[in-house]
Short mmCIF file of C-alpha atoms and ligand atoms in Angstrom, two decimals:
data_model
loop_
_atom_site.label_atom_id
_atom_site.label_comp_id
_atom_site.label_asym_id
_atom_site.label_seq_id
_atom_site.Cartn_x
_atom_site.Cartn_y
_atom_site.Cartn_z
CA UNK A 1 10.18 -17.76 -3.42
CA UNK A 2 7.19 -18.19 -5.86
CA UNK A 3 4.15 -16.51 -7.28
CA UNK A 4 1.15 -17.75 -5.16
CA UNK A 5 -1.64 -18.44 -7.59
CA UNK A 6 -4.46 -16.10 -5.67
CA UNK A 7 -7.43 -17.15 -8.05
CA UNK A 8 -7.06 -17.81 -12.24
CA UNK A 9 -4.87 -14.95 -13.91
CA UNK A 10 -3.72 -13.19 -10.75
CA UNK A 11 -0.53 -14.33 -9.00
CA UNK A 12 1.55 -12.83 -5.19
CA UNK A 13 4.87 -12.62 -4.89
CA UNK A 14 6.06 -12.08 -1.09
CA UNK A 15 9.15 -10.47 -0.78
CA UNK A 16 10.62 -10.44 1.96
CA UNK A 17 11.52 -6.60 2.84
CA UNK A 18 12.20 -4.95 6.48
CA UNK A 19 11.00 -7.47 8.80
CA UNK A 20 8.02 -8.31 6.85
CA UNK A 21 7.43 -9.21 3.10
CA UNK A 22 6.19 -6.51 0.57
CA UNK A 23 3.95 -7.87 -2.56
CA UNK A 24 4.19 -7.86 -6.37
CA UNK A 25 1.29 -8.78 -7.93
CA UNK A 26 1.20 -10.25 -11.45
CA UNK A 27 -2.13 -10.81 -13.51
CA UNK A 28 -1.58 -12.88 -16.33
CA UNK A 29 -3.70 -13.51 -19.38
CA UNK A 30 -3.47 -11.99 -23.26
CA UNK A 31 -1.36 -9.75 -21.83
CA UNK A 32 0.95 -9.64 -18.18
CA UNK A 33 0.59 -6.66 -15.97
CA UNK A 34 3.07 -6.29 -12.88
CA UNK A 35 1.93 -4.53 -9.56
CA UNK A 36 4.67 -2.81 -7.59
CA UNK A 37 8.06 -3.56 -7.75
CA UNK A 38 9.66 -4.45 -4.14
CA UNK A 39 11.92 -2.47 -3.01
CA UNK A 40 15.31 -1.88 -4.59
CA UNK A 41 17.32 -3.51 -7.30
CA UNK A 42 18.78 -6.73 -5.89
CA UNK A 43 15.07 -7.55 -4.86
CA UNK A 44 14.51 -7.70 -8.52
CA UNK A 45 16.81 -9.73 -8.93
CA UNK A 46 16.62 -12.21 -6.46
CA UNK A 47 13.06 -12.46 -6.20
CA UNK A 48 10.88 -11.02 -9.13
CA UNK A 49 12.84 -12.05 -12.00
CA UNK A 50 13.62 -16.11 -10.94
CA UNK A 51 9.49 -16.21 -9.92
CA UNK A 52 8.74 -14.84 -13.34
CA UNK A 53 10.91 -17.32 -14.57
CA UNK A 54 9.10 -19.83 -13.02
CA UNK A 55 6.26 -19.18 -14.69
CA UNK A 56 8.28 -19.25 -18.22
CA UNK A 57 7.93 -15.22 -18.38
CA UNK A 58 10.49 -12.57 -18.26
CA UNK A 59 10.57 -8.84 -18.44
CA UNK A 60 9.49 -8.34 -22.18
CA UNK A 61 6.53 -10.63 -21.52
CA UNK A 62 5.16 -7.90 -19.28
CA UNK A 63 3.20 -5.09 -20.72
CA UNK A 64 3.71 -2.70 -18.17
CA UNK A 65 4.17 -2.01 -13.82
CA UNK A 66 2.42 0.03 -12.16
CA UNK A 67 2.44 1.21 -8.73
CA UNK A 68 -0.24 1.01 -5.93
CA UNK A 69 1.26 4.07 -4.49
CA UNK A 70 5.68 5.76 -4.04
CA UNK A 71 6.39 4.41 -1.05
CA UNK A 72 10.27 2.93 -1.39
CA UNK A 73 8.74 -0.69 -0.45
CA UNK A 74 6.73 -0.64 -3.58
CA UNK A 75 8.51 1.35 -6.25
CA UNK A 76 12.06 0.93 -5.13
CA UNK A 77 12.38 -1.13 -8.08
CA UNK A 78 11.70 0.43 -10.54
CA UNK A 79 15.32 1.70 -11.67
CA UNK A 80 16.34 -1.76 -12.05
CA UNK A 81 12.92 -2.85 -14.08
CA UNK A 82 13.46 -0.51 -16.21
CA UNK A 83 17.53 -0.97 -17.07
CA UNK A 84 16.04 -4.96 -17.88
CA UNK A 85 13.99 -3.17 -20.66
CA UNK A 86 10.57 -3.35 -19.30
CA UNK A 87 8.28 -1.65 -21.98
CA UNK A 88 6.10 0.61 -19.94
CA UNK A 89 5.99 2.18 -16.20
CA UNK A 90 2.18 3.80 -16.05
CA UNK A 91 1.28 5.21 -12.61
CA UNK A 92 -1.98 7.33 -11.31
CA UNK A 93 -1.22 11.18 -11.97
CA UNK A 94 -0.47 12.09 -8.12
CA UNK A 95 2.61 9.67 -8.04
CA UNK A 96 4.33 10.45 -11.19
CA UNK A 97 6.48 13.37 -9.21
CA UNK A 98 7.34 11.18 -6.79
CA UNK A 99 8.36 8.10 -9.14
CA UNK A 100 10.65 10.62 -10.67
CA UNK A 101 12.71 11.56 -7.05
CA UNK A 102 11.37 8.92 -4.72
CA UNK A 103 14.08 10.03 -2.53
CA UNK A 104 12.81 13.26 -1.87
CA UNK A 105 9.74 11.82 -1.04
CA UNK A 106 11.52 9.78 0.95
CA UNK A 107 12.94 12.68 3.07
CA UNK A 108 9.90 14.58 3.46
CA UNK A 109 7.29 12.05 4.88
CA UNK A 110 10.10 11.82 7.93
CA UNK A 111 10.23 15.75 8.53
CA UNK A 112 7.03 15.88 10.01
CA UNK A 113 8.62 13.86 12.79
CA UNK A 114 12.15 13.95 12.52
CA UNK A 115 12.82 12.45 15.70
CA UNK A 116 11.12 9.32 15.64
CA UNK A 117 11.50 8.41 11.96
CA UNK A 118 13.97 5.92 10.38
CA UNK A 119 16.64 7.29 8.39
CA UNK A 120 15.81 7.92 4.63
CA UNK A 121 15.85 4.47 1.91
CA UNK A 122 19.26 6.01 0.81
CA UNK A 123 19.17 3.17 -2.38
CA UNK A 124 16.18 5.05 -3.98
CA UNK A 125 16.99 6.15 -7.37
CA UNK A 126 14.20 7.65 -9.59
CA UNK A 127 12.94 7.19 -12.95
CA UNK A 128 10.98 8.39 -15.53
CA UNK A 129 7.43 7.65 -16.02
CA UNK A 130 5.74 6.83 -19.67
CA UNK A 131 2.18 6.80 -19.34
CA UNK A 132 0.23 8.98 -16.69
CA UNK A 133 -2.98 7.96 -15.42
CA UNK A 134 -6.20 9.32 -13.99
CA UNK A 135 -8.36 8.27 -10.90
CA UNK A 136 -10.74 5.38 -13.31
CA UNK A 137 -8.71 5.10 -16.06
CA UNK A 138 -8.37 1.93 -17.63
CA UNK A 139 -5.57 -0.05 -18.92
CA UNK A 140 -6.32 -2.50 -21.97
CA UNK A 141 -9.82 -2.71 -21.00
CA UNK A 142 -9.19 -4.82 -18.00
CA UNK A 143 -6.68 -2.73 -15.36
CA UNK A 144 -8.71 -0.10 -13.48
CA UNK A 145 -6.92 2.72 -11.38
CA UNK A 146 -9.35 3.80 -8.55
CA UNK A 147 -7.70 6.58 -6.45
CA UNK A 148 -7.91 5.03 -2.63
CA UNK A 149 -6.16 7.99 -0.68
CA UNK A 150 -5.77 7.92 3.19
CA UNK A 151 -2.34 5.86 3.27
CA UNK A 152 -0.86 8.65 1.69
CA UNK A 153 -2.71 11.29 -0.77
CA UNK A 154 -1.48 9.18 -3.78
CA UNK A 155 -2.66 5.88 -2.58
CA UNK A 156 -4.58 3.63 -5.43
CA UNK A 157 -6.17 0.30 -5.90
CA UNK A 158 -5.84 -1.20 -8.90
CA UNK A 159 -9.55 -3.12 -10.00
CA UNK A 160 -8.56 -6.04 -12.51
CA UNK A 161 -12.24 -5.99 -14.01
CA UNK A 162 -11.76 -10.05 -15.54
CA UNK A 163 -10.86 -11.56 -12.46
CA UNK A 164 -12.88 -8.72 -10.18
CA UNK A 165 -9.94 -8.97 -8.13
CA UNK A 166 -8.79 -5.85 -6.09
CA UNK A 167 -5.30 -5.18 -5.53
CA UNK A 168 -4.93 -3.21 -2.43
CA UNK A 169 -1.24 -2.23 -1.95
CA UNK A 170 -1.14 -1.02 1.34
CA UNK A 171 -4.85 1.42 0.99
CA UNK A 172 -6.47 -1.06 3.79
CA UNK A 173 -4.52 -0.98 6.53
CA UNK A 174 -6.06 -2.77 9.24
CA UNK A 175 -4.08 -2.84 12.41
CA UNK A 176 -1.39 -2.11 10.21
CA UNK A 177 2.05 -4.80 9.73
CA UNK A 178 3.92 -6.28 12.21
CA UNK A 179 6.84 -3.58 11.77
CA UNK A 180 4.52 -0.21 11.78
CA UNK A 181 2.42 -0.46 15.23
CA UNK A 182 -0.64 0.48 13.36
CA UNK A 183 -2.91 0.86 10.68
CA UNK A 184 -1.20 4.10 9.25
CA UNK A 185 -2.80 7.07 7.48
CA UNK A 186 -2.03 10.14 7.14
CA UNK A 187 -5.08 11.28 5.84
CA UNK A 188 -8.17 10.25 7.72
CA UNK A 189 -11.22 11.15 6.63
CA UNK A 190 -9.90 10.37 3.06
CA UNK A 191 -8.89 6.86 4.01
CA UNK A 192 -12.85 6.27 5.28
CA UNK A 193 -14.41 7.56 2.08
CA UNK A 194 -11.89 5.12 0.14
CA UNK A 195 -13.09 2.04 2.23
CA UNK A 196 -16.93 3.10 1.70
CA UNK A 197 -15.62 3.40 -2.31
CA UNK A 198 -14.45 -0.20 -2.08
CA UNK A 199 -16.83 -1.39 -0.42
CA UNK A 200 -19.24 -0.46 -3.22
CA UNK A 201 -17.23 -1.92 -6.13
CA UNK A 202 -18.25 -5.71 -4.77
CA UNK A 203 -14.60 -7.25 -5.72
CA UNK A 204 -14.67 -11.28 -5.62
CA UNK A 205 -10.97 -11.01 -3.86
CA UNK A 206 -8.33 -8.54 -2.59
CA UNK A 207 -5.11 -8.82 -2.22
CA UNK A 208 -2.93 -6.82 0.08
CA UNK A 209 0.52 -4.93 -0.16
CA UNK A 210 1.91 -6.71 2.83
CA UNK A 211 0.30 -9.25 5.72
CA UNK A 212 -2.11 -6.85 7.59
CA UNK A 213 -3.03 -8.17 11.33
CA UNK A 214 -4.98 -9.91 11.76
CA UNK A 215 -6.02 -10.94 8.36
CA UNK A 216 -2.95 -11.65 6.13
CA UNK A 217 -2.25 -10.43 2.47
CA UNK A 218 -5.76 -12.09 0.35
CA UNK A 219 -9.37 -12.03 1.05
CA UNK A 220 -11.26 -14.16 -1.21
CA UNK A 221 -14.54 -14.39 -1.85
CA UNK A 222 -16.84 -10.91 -1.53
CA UNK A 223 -18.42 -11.52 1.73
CA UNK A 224 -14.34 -11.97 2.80
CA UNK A 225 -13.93 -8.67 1.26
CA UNK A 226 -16.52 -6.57 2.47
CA UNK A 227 -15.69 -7.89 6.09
CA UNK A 228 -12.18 -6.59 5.37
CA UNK A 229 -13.49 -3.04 4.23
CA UNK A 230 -15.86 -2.84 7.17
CA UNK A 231 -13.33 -3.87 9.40
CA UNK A 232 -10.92 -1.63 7.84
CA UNK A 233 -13.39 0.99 8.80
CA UNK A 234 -14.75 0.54 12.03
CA UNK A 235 -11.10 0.25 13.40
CA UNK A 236 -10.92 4.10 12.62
CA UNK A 237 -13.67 4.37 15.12
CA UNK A 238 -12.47 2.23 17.73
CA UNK A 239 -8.71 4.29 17.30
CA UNK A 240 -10.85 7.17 17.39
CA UNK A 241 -12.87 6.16 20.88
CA UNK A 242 -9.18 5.48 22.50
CA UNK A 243 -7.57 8.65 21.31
CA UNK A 244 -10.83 10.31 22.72
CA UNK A 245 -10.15 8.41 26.39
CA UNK A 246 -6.29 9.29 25.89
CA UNK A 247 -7.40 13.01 25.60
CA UNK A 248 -9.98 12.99 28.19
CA UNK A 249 -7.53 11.87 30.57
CA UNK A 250 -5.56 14.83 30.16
CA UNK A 251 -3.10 13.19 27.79
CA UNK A 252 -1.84 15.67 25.58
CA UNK A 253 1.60 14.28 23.87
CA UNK A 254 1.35 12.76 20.74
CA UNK A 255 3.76 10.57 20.92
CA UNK A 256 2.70 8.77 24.55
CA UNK A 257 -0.35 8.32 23.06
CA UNK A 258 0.97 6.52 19.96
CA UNK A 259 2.53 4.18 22.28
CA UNK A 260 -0.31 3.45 24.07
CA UNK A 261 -2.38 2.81 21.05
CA UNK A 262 0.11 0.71 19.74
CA UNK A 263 -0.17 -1.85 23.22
CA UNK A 264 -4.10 -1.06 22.93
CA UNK A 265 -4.79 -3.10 20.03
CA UNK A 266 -1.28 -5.79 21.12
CA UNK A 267 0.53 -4.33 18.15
CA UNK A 268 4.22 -4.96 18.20
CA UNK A 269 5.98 -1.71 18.83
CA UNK A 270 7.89 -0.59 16.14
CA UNK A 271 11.59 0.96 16.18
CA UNK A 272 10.30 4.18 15.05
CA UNK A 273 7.04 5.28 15.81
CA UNK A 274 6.51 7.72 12.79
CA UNK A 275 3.51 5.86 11.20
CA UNK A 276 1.29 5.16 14.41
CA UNK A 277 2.49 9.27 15.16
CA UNK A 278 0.70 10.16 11.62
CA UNK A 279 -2.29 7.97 12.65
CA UNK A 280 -2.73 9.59 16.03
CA UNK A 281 -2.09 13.10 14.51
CA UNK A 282 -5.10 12.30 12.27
CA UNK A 283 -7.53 11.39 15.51
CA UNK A 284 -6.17 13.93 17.69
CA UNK A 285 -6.57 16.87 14.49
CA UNK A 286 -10.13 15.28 13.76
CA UNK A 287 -11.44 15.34 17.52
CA UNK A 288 -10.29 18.80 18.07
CA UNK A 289 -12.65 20.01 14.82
ZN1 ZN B 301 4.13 -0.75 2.00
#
């Protein structure tokens, strides 16, 4: 498994995580910056470290990691980046609790349905955080945070302003991966003001946190990206018109209607249905207002 080159200075790493494979971006140049981490230790190991190696880099040739948001997929290794001796983990303000107990986290994004949630990433170990970030800050002059919530409240995009390339983590969503259903958000209206933000920022590429249907894991090119953002966010209306019809119809349980959704737009259905439940929750709370 090796870093795909997605244009000059900015590199993918798939790894392959749950039924689908979760990215680590690397942008190279005067200085190497890592993006997310996988998701536990022995991913590390077996992936991150031999495809930096690849490359002739290793762990003190990276300046610092930082997260696109504390889900266990992204940050899960952390722990073991920082027993190699990486020199900095930097994260956007809103994750820094949850970098710290991840597992808690963990626990508490399945309470709000218990029932149909997988059990929690018991691996996750925390760590501390050295540098704390705020929505626009910039690292080094190149590495922009730009708070992108709507996945979850502490969702970011990091803006590499040499290349112009966006890394996305998982704040487009799409129809979601093949193991959620869905494009997932638990915060709706939140998630469509971050697409408009995007959209406005005119990035030459994006790459994604995981292959989105249909589209994949890069966009190159900014009419690519801008068809990705408007996608992004007229799929919120067309979940939106089906909830509507599910509701009109008399359908009232959350969960039926999840399922449907999830056969609506020929998503595979997942094992647990937590992520299209959040999505659906969103529609259901919005046409209600
Ligand atoms: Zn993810």
């Amino acid at each position: 498994m090796s870093f795909e080159r997605v244009c000059e200075n900015v590199y993918l790493l798939r790894v392959p995580h749950g039924g689908t494979t979760t990215g680590v971006v690397l942008l190279t140049g005067d200085k190497n910056y890592l993006i997310d981490a996988a998701g536990n230790s022995e991913e590390v190991d077996e992936y991150i470290i031999p495809a930096l190696s690849e490359l002739s880099l290793d762990i003190s040739d990276i300046e610092c990691v930082v997260p696109t948001h504390t889900h266990g997929d992204h940050i899960g290794g952390f722990k073991r980046l920082k027993e190699l001796g990486i020199r900095e983990i930097v994260a956007y303000e809103l994750s820094v609790p949850k970098i710290i107990e991840p597992l808690k986290y963990n626990i508490e994004i399945r309470q709000a349905f218990p029932k149909n949630s997988p059990p929690p990433s018991s691996g996750l170990e925390g760590t501390s955080v050295d540098r704390i970030l705020k929505d626009g800050d910039v690292i080094d002059g190149r590495v922009e945070i730009i708070a992108t919530p709507g996945h979850d409240s502490d969702t970011v995009c990091i803006y590499d302003r040499l290349t112009k390339a966006l890394v996305c983590g998982d704040s487009i969503q799409l129809n979601g991966t093949l193991v959620q259903g869905c494009g997932a958000y638990m915060y709706l209206p939140e998630y469509r003001a971050s697409m408009e933000k995007l959209i406005s920022l005119d990035a030459e590429c994006a790459v994604l946190g995981h292959p989105f249907l249909p589209v994949g894991d890069i966009a190159r090119g900014r009419e690519e990206v801008r068809k990705l953002l408007k996608d992004a966010l007229d799929l919120t209306y067309s979940y939106r018109g089906f909830v509507k019809s599910e509701l009109d119809k008399g359908e009232s349980d959350l969960l039926k209607i999840a399922e449907k959704l999830v056969k609506h737009i020929d998503g595979v259905m997942p094992t647990h249905m937590f992520l299209p439940l959040y999505t659906v929750r969103e529609h259901v709370s919005e046409l209600k207002k």
